Amino acid sequence: MKDVETERLILRDASVDDAEDMFEYAKLEEVTKYLSWKPHISLKDSEKLLDSLSKEAKEKDSYVLKAIVLKENDKMIGTIDARIFGDGLKDAEFGYCLNPKYWNKGYMSEALKTFMEELHKEHGVENIFGSFERENIASKRVMQKNNMYYYETVKRNFKNKGEVELIRYKELRLS
């Protein structure tokens, strides 16, 4: 996916160069509480994760990873990614993470809107899904602001916390 801009953000390829900015929030329990990975203990953890995911994004058409960057100061404040799957790679499920210093300012809703548009345009994705733990009301609100609605409840196994019940939302597209 090409780099794209919103009113306040740039969505660009994430890289190991973003590790310091990522570590700033990835080390916080409040951030990883609902994620599939544990808080990072050192900068090396953020470097390893970014290295692994950015390589996967370059090598596979079925994975997209973007850094969410503030235009005003070029600071990476989060990431957004998607796994593309299904017959003809027409389905995608996204995930995101944001530095809590930037919560409740509309940044994630803004990033997700543009990210979803690009998944449709550049990758020909027809169905977009997102999942959240029931208690993660902030993620639910971000998805609802982006025309997403309840689809199903699923159970997934996360290495750091075992089986988790997730609420899965699907984009409602009016074409």
JSON list of C-alpha atoms in Angstrom, two decimals:
[
{"chain": "A", "resi": 1, "resn": "MET", "atom": "CA", "xyz": [0.00, 0.00, 0.00]},
{"chain": "A", "resi": 2, "resn": "LYS", "atom": "CA", "xyz": [1.31, 3.41, -0.86]},
{"chain": "A", "resi": 3, "resn": "ASP", "atom": "CA", "xyz": [1.83, 6.08, 1.78]},
{"chain": "A", "resi": 4, "resn": "VAL", "atom": "CA", "xyz": [-1.28, 8.19, 2.34]},
{"chain": "A", "resi": 5, "resn": "GLU", "atom": "CA", "xyz": [-2.11, 11.40, 4.18]},
{"chain": "A", "resi": 6, "resn": "THR", "atom": "CA", "xyz": [-5.13, 12.50, 6.15]},
{"chain": "A", "resi": 7, "resn": "GLU", "atom": "CA", "xyz": [-5.81, 15.95, 7.53]},
{"chain": "A", "resi": 8, "resn": "ARG", "atom": "CA", "xyz": [-3.42, 15.44, 10.48]},
{"chain": "A", "resi": 9, "resn": "LEU", "atom": "CA", "xyz": [-1.63, 12.16, 9.79]},
{"chain": "A", "resi": 10, "resn": "ILE", "atom": "CA", "xyz": [0.64, 10.30, 7.43]},
{"chain": "A", "resi": 11, "resn": "LEU", "atom": "CA", "xyz": [0.26, 6.54, 7.08]},
{"chain": "A", "resi": 12, "resn": "ARG", "atom": "CA", "xyz": [3.60, 5.26, 5.86]},
{"chain": "A", "resi": 13, "resn": "ASP", "atom": "CA", "xyz": [5.53, 2.01, 5.95]},
{"chain": "A", "resi": 14, "resn": "ALA", "atom": "CA", "xyz": [6.65, 1.19, 9.47]},
{"chain": "A", "resi": 15, "resn": "SER", "atom": "CA", "xyz": [10.30, 0.27, 10.02]},
{"chain": "A", "resi": 16, "resn": "VAL", "atom": "CA", "xyz": [12.86, -0.45, 12.72]},
{"chain": "A", "resi": 17, "resn": "ASP", "atom": "CA", "xyz": [13.60, 3.30, 12.69]},
{"chain": "A", "resi": 18, "resn": "ASP", "atom": "CA", "xyz": [10.26, 3.72, 14.52]},
{"chain": "A", "resi": 19, "resn": "ALA", "atom": "CA", "xyz": [11.36, 1.54, 17.46]},
{"chain": "A", "resi": 20, "resn": "GLU", "atom": "CA", "xyz": [11.97, 4.38, 19.94]},
{"chain": "A", "resi": 21, "resn": "ASP", "atom": "CA", "xyz": [8.56, 5.90, 19.29]},
{"chain": "A", "resi": 22, "resn": "MET", "atom": "CA", "xyz": [6.94, 2.46, 19.53]},
{"chain": "A", "resi": 23, "resn": "PHE", "atom": "CA", "xyz": [8.74, 1.55, 22.75]},
{"chain": "A", "resi": 24, "resn": "GLU", "atom": "CA", "xyz": [7.39, 4.73, 24.35]},
{"chain": "A", "resi": 25, "resn": "TYR", "atom": "CA", "xyz": [3.90, 3.16, 24.34]},
{"chain": "A", "resi": 26, "resn": "ALA", "atom": "CA", "xyz": [4.55, -0.56, 23.80]},
{"chain": "A", "resi": 27, "resn": "LYS", "atom": "CA", "xyz": [6.08, -0.83, 27.28]},
{"chain": "A", "resi": 28, "resn": "LEU", "atom": "CA", "xyz": [2.83, 0.27, 28.92]},
{"chain": "A", "resi": 29, "resn": "GLU", "atom": "CA", "xyz": [0.44, -2.30, 30.39]},
{"chain": "A", "resi": 30, "resn": "GLU", "atom": "CA", "xyz": [-2.54, -0.04, 29.62]},
{"chain": "A", "resi": 31, "resn": "VAL", "atom": "CA", "xyz": [-1.64, -0.23, 25.91]},
{"chain": "A", "resi": 32, "resn": "THR", "atom": "CA", "xyz": [-1.05, -3.98, 25.65]},
{"chain": "A", "resi": 33, "resn": "LYS", "atom": "CA", "xyz": [-3.96, -4.94, 27.90]},
{"chain": "A", "resi": 34, "resn": "TYR", "atom": "CA", "xyz": [-6.10, -5.89, 24.90]},
{"chain": "A", "resi": 35, "resn": "LEU", "atom": "CA", "xyz": [-3.34, -6.88, 22.48]},
{"chain": "A", "resi": 36, "resn": "SER", "atom": "CA", "xyz": [-1.94, -10.29, 21.56]},
{"chain": "A", "resi": 37, "resn": "TRP", "atom": "CA", "xyz": [1.53, -9.32, 22.85]},
{"chain": "A", "resi": 38, "resn": "LYS", "atom": "CA", "xyz": [2.92, -8.40, 26.25]},
{"chain": "A", "resi": 39, "resn": "PRO", "atom": "CA", "xyz": [4.45, -5.05, 27.19]},
{"chain": "A", "resi": 40, "resn": "HIS", "atom": "CA", "xyz": [7.91, -4.56, 25.74]},
{"chain": "A", "resi": 41, "resn": "ILE", "atom": "CA", "xyz": [10.69, -4.78, 28.31]},
{"chain": "A", "resi": 42, "resn": "SER", "atom": "CA", "xyz": [13.35, -3.04, 26.25]},
{"chain": "A", "resi": 43, "resn": "LEU", "atom": "CA", "xyz": [13.86, -1.08, 23.05]},
{"chain": "A", "resi": 44, "resn": "LYS", "atom": "CA", "xyz": [15.13, -4.34, 21.55]},
{"chain": "A", "resi": 45, "resn": "ASP", "atom": "CA", "xyz": [11.61, -5.82, 21.85]},
{"chain": "A", "resi": 46, "resn": "SER", "atom": "CA", "xyz": [10.18, -2.99, 19.74]},
{"chain": "A", "resi": 47, "resn": "GLU", "atom": "CA", "xyz": [13.02, -3.30, 17.22]},
{"chain": "A", "resi": 48, "resn": "LYS", "atom": "CA", "xyz": [12.44, -7.07, 16.86]},
{"chain": "A", "resi": 49, "resn": "LEU", "atom": "CA", "xyz": [8.69, -6.68, 16.41]},
{"chain": "A", "resi": 50, "resn": "LEU", "atom": "CA", "xyz": [9.02, -3.89, 13.84]},
{"chain": "A", "resi": 51, "resn": "ASP", "atom": "CA", "xyz": [11.77, -5.76, 11.98]},
{"chain": "A", "resi": 52, "resn": "SER", "atom": "CA", "xyz": [9.70, -8.92, 11.76]},
{"chain": "A", "resi": 53, "resn": "LEU", "atom": "CA", "xyz": [6.43, -7.23, 10.77]},
{"chain": "A", "resi": 54, "resn": "SER", "atom": "CA", "xyz": [7.97, -4.79, 8.28]},
{"chain": "A", "resi": 55, "resn": "LYS", "atom": "CA", "xyz": [9.79, -7.66, 6.53]},
{"chain": "A", "resi": 56, "resn": "GLU", "atom": "CA", "xyz": [6.52, -9.60, 6.34]},
{"chain": "A", "resi": 57, "resn": "ALA", "atom": "CA", "xyz": [4.75, -6.56, 4.87]},
{"chain": "A", "resi": 58, "resn": "LYS", "atom": "CA", "xyz": [7.43, -6.20, 2.17]},
{"chain": "A", "resi": 59, "resn": "GLU", "atom": "CA", "xyz": [7.40, -9.90, 1.29]},
{"chain": "A", "resi": 60, "resn": "LYS", "atom": "CA", "xyz": [3.67, -10.68, 1.33]},
{"chain": "A", "resi": 61, "resn": "ASP", "atom": "CA", "xyz": [0.79, -9.08, -0.54]},
{"chain": "A", "resi": 62, "resn": "SER", "atom": "CA", "xyz": [-1.45, -10.49, 2.18]},
{"chain": "A", "resi": 63, "resn": "TYR", "atom": "CA", "xyz": [-0.06, -8.27, 4.97]},
{"chain": "A", "resi": 64, "resn": "VAL", "atom": "CA", "xyz": [-0.02, -4.48, 5.26]},
{"chain": "A", "resi": 65, "resn": "LEU", "atom": "CA", "xyz": [1.70, -2.53, 8.06]},
{"chain": "A", "resi": 66, "resn": "LYS", "atom": "CA", "xyz": [1.65, 1.25, 8.40]},
{"chain": "A", "resi": 67, "resn": "ALA", "atom": "CA", "xyz": [3.08, 3.64, 10.95]},
{"chain": "A", "resi": 68, "resn": "ILE", "atom": "CA", "xyz": [0.67, 6.36, 12.05]},
{"chain": "A", "resi": 69, "resn": "VAL", "atom": "CA", "xyz": [2.68, 9.58, 12.01]},
{"chain": "A", "resi": 70, "resn": "LEU", "atom": "CA", "xyz": [1.70, 13.09, 13.10]},
{"chain": "A", "resi": 71, "resn": "LYS", "atom": "CA", "xyz": [2.22, 15.56, 10.26]},
{"chain": "A", "resi": 72, "resn": "GLU", "atom": "CA", "xyz": [3.03, 18.42, 12.64]},
{"chain": "A", "resi": 73, "resn": "ASN", "atom": "CA", "xyz": [6.19, 16.85, 14.09]},
{"chain": "A", "resi": 74, "resn": "ASP", "atom": "CA", "xyz": [6.84, 13.60, 12.17]},
{"chain": "A", "resi": 75, "resn": "LYS", "atom": "CA", "xyz": [6.32, 11.53, 15.35]},
{"chain": "A", "resi": 76, "resn": "MET", "atom": "CA", "xyz": [5.15, 7.94, 14.98]},
{"chain": "A", "resi": 77, "resn": "ILE", "atom": "CA", "xyz": [2.25, 7.59, 17.44]},
{"chain": "A", "resi": 78, "resn": "GLY", "atom": "CA", "xyz": [0.98, 4.14, 16.55]},
{"chain": "A", "resi": 79, "resn": "THR", "atom": "CA", "xyz": [0.61, 1.39, 13.98]},
{"chain": "A", "resi": 80, "resn": "ILE", "atom": "CA", "xyz": [-2.20, -0.06, 11.93]},
{"chain": "A", "resi": 81, "resn": "ASP", "atom": "CA", "xyz": [-2.03, -3.32, 10.03]},
{"chain": "A", "resi": 82, "resn": "ALA", "atom": "CA", "xyz": [-4.18, -5.79, 8.13]},
{"chain": "A", "resi": 83, "resn": "ARG", "atom": "CA", "xyz": [-4.04, -9.43, 7.20]},
{"chain": "A", "resi": 84, "resn": "ILE", "atom": "CA", "xyz": [-5.72, -10.07, 3.86]},
{"chain": "A", "resi": 85, "resn": "PHE", "atom": "CA", "xyz": [-7.22, -13.52, 3.39]},
{"chain": "A", "resi": 86, "resn": "GLY", "atom": "CA", "xyz": [-10.00, -15.59, 1.86]},
{"chain": "A", "resi": 87, "resn": "ASP", "atom": "CA", "xyz": [-10.82, -16.63, -1.68]},
{"chain": "A", "resi": 88, "resn": "GLY", "atom": "CA", "xyz": [-9.14, -14.18, -4.02]},
{"chain": "A", "resi": 89, "resn": "LEU", "atom": "CA", "xyz": [-7.80, -12.23, -1.04]},
{"chain": "A", "resi": 90, "resn": "LYS", "atom": "CA", "xyz": [-11.08, -10.30, -0.74]},
{"chain": "A", "resi": 91, "resn": "ASP", "atom": "CA", "xyz": [-11.28, -10.19, 3.08]},
{"chain": "A", "resi": 92, "resn": "ALA", "atom": "CA", "xyz": [-9.11, -8.28, 5.55]},
{"chain": "A", "resi": 93, "resn": "GLU", "atom": "CA", "xyz": [-8.88, -8.02, 9.32]},
{"chain": "A", "resi": 94, "resn": "PHE", "atom": "CA", "xyz": [-7.10, -5.04, 10.82]},
{"chain": "A", "resi": 95, "resn": "GLY", "atom": "CA", "xyz": [-5.43, -4.30, 14.13]},
{"chain": "A", "resi": 96, "resn": "TYR", "atom": "CA", "xyz": [-4.11, -1.08, 15.59]},
{"chain": "A", "resi": 97, "resn": "CYS", "atom": "CA", "xyz": [-2.24, 0.36, 18.51]},
{"chain": "A", "resi": 98, "resn": "LEU", "atom": "CA", "xyz": [-1.90, 3.98, 19.62]},
{"chain": "A", "resi": 99, "resn": "ASN", "atom": "CA", "xyz": [0.27, 5.82, 22.11]},
{"chain": "A", "resi": 100, "resn": "PRO", "atom": "CA", "xyz": [-2.05, 6.80, 25.03]},
{"chain": "A", "resi": 101, "resn": "LYS", "atom": "CA", "xyz": [-0.79, 10.40, 24.86]},
{"chain": "A", "resi": 102, "resn": "TYR", "atom": "CA", "xyz": [-2.89, 10.60, 21.68]},
{"chain": "A", "resi": 103, "resn": "TRP", "atom": "CA", "xyz": [-6.03, 8.75, 22.81]},
{"chain": "A", "resi": 104, "resn": "ASN", "atom": "CA", "xyz": [-9.41, 10.51, 22.59]},
{"chain": "A", "resi": 105, "resn": "LYS", "atom": "CA", "xyz": [-8.29, 12.98, 19.93]},
{"chain": "A", "resi": 106, "resn": "GLY", "atom": "CA", "xyz": [-9.82, 11.20, 16.92]},
{"chain": "A", "resi": 107, "resn": "TYR", "atom": "CA", "xyz": [-6.48, 10.09, 15.47]},
{"chain": "A", "resi": 108, "resn": "MET", "atom": "CA", "xyz": [-7.31, 6.39, 15.31]},
{"chain": "A", "resi": 109, "resn": "SER", "atom": "CA", "xyz": [-10.72, 6.98, 13.73]},
{"chain": "A", "resi": 110, "resn": "GLU", "atom": "CA", "xyz": [-9.04, 9.21, 11.14]},
{"chain": "A", "resi": 111, "resn": "ALA", "atom": "CA", "xyz": [-6.30, 6.65, 10.44]},
{"chain": "A", "resi": 112, "resn": "LEU", "atom": "CA", "xyz": [-8.72, 3.73, 10.20]},
{"chain": "A", "resi": 113, "resn": "LYS", "atom": "CA", "xyz": [-11.03, 5.52, 7.77]},
{"chain": "A", "resi": 114, "resn": "THR", "atom": "CA", "xyz": [-8.20, 6.17, 5.33]},
{"chain": "A", "resi": 115, "resn": "PHE", "atom": "CA", "xyz": [-6.62, 2.75, 5.87]},
{"chain": "A", "resi": 116, "resn": "MET", "atom": "CA", "xyz": [-9.91, 1.01, 5.05]},
{"chain": "A", "resi": 117, "resn": "GLU", "atom": "CA", "xyz": [-10.38, 3.15, 1.92]},
{"chain": "A", "resi": 118, "resn": "GLU", "atom": "CA", "xyz": [-6.90, 2.15, 0.73]},
{"chain": "A", "resi": 119, "resn": "LEU", "atom": "CA", "xyz": [-7.52, -1.55, 1.41]},
{"chain": "A", "resi": 120, "resn": "HIS", "atom": "CA", "xyz": [-10.52, -1.32, -0.92]},
{"chain": "A", "resi": 121, "resn": "LYS", "atom": "CA", "xyz": [-8.76, 0.77, -3.60]},
{"chain": "A", "resi": 122, "resn": "GLU", "atom": "CA", "xyz": [-5.28, -0.73, -3.68]},
{"chain": "A", "resi": 123, "resn": "HIS", "atom": "CA", "xyz": [-5.92, -4.32, -2.64]},
{"chain": "A", "resi": 124, "resn": "GLY", "atom": "CA", "xyz": [-9.45, -4.90, -3.94]},
{"chain": "A", "resi": 125, "resn": "VAL", "atom": "CA", "xyz": [-10.61, -5.97, -0.48]},
{"chain": "A", "resi": 126, "resn": "GLU", "atom": "CA", "xyz": [-14.38, -6.35, -0.29]},
{"chain": "A", "resi": 127, "resn": "ASN", "atom": "CA", "xyz": [-14.96, -7.23, 3.38]},
{"chain": "A", "resi": 128, "resn": "ILE", "atom": "CA", "xyz": [-13.15, -5.59, 6.29]},
{"chain": "A", "resi": 129, "resn": "PHE", "atom": "CA", "xyz": [-13.28, -6.93, 9.85]},
{"chain": "A", "resi": 130, "resn": "GLY", "atom": "CA", "xyz": [-11.96, -5.74, 13.19]},
{"chain": "A", "resi": 131, "resn": "SER", "atom": "CA", "xyz": [-12.06, -7.44, 16.59]},
{"chain": "A", "resi": 132, "resn": "PHE", "atom": "CA", "xyz": [-11.92, -6.22, 20.17]},
{"chain": "A", "resi": 133, "resn": "GLU", "atom": "CA", "xyz": [-12.32, -7.59, 23.66]},
{"chain": "A", "resi": 134, "resn": "ARG", "atom": "CA", "xyz": [-15.73, -6.76, 25.13]},
{"chain": "A", "resi": 135, "resn": "GLU", "atom": "CA", "xyz": [-14.23, -4.37, 27.72]},
{"chain": "A", "resi": 136, "resn": "ASN", "atom": "CA", "xyz": [-12.33, -2.37, 25.09]},
{"chain": "A", "resi": 137, "resn": "ILE", "atom": "CA", "xyz": [-15.03, 0.25, 24.57]},
{"chain": "A", "resi": 138, "resn": "ALA", "atom": "CA", "xyz": [-12.60, 2.69, 22.88]},
{"chain": "A", "resi": 139, "resn": "SER", "atom": "CA", "xyz": [-11.92, 0.24, 20.04]},
{"chain": "A", "resi": 140, "resn": "LYS", "atom": "CA", "xyz": [-15.63, -0.44, 19.70]},
{"chain": "A", "resi": 141, "resn": "ARG", "atom": "CA", "xyz": [-16.28, 3.30, 19.30]},
{"chain": "A", "resi": 142, "resn": "VAL", "atom": "CA", "xyz": [-13.51, 3.71, 16.70]},
{"chain": "A", "resi": 143, "resn": "MET", "atom": "CA", "xyz": [-15.04, 0.91, 14.63]},
{"chain": "A", "resi": 144, "resn": "GLN", "atom": "CA", "xyz": [-18.58, 2.26, 14.98]},
{"chain": "A", "resi": 145, "resn": "LYS", "atom": "CA", "xyz": [-17.40, 5.70, 13.80]},
{"chain": "A", "resi": 146, "resn": "ASN", "atom": "CA", "xyz": [-16.13, 3.94, 10.66]},
{"chain": "A", "resi": 147, "resn": "ASN", "atom": "CA", "xyz": [-19.43, 2.27, 9.66]},
{"chain": "A", "resi": 148, "resn": "MET", "atom": "CA", "xyz": [-18.68, -1.04, 11.32]},
{"chain": "A", "resi": 149, "resn": "TYR", "atom": "CA", "xyz": [-21.28, -3.16, 13.08]},
{"chain": "A", "resi": 150, "resn": "TYR", "atom": "CA", "xyz": [-21.47, -6.35, 15.13]},
{"chain": "A", "resi": 151, "resn": "TYR", "atom": "CA", "xyz": [-20.79, -9.44, 13.04]},
{"chain": "A", "resi": 152, "resn": "GLU", "atom": "CA", "xyz": [-20.01, -12.28, 15.45]},
{"chain": "A", "resi": 153, "resn": "THR", "atom": "CA", "xyz": [-18.33, -13.30, 18.68]},
{"chain": "A", "resi": 154, "resn": "VAL", "atom": "CA", "xyz": [-15.25, -15.52, 18.29]},
{"chain": "A", "resi": 155, "resn": "LYS", "atom": "CA", "xyz": [-12.66, -17.11, 20.54]},
{"chain": "A", "resi": 156, "resn": "ARG", "atom": "CA", "xyz": [-8.95, -16.76, 19.78]},
{"chain": "A", "resi": 157, "resn": "ASN", "atom": "CA", "xyz": [-5.87, -18.04, 21.51]},
{"chain": "A", "resi": 158, "resn": "PHE", "atom": "CA", "xyz": [-3.26, -15.42, 22.41]},
{"chain": "A", "resi": 159, "resn": "LYS", "atom": "CA", "xyz": [0.21, -16.49, 23.52]},
{"chain": "A", "resi": 160, "resn": "ASN", "atom": "CA", "xyz": [0.26, -14.01, 26.38]},
{"chain": "A", "resi": 161, "resn": "LYS", "atom": "CA", "xyz": [-3.21, -14.68, 27.81]},
{"chain": "A", "resi": 162, "resn": "GLY", "atom": "CA", "xyz": [-4.70, -17.89, 26.46]},
{"chain": "A", "resi": 163, "resn": "GLU", "atom": "CA", "xyz": [-8.21, -18.07, 25.02]},
{"chain": "A", "resi": 164, "resn": "VAL", "atom": "CA", "xyz": [-9.94, -14.72, 24.64]},
{"chain": "A", "resi": 165, "resn": "GLU", "atom": "CA", "xyz": [-13.48, -13.90, 23.55]},
{"chain": "A", "resi": 166, "resn": "LEU", "atom": "CA", "xyz": [-13.50, -11.23, 20.86]},
{"chain": "A", "resi": 167, "resn": "ILE", "atom": "CA", "xyz": [-16.35, -9.18, 19.44]},
{"chain": "A", "resi": 168, "resn": "ARG", "atom": "CA", "xyz": [-15.91, -9.06, 15.68]},
{"chain": "A", "resi": 169, "resn": "TYR", "atom": "CA", "xyz": [-17.22, -6.13, 13.68]},
{"chain": "A", "resi": 170, "resn": "LYS", "atom": "CA", "xyz": [-17.61, -5.87, 9.92]},
{"chain": "A", "resi": 171, "resn": "GLU", "atom": "CA", "xyz": [-17.69, -2.80, 7.74]},
{"chain": "A", "resi": 172, "resn": "LEU", "atom": "CA", "xyz": [-21.08, -1.91, 6.33]},
{"chain": "A", "resi": 173, "resn": "ARG", "atom": "CA", "xyz": [-20.51, -0.71, 2.78]},
{"chain": "A", "resi": 174, "resn": "LEU", "atom": "CA", "xyz": [-23.25, 0.98, 0.86]},
{"chain": "A", "resi": 175, "resn": "SER", "atom": "CA", "xyz": [-22.24, 0.72, -2.77]}
]
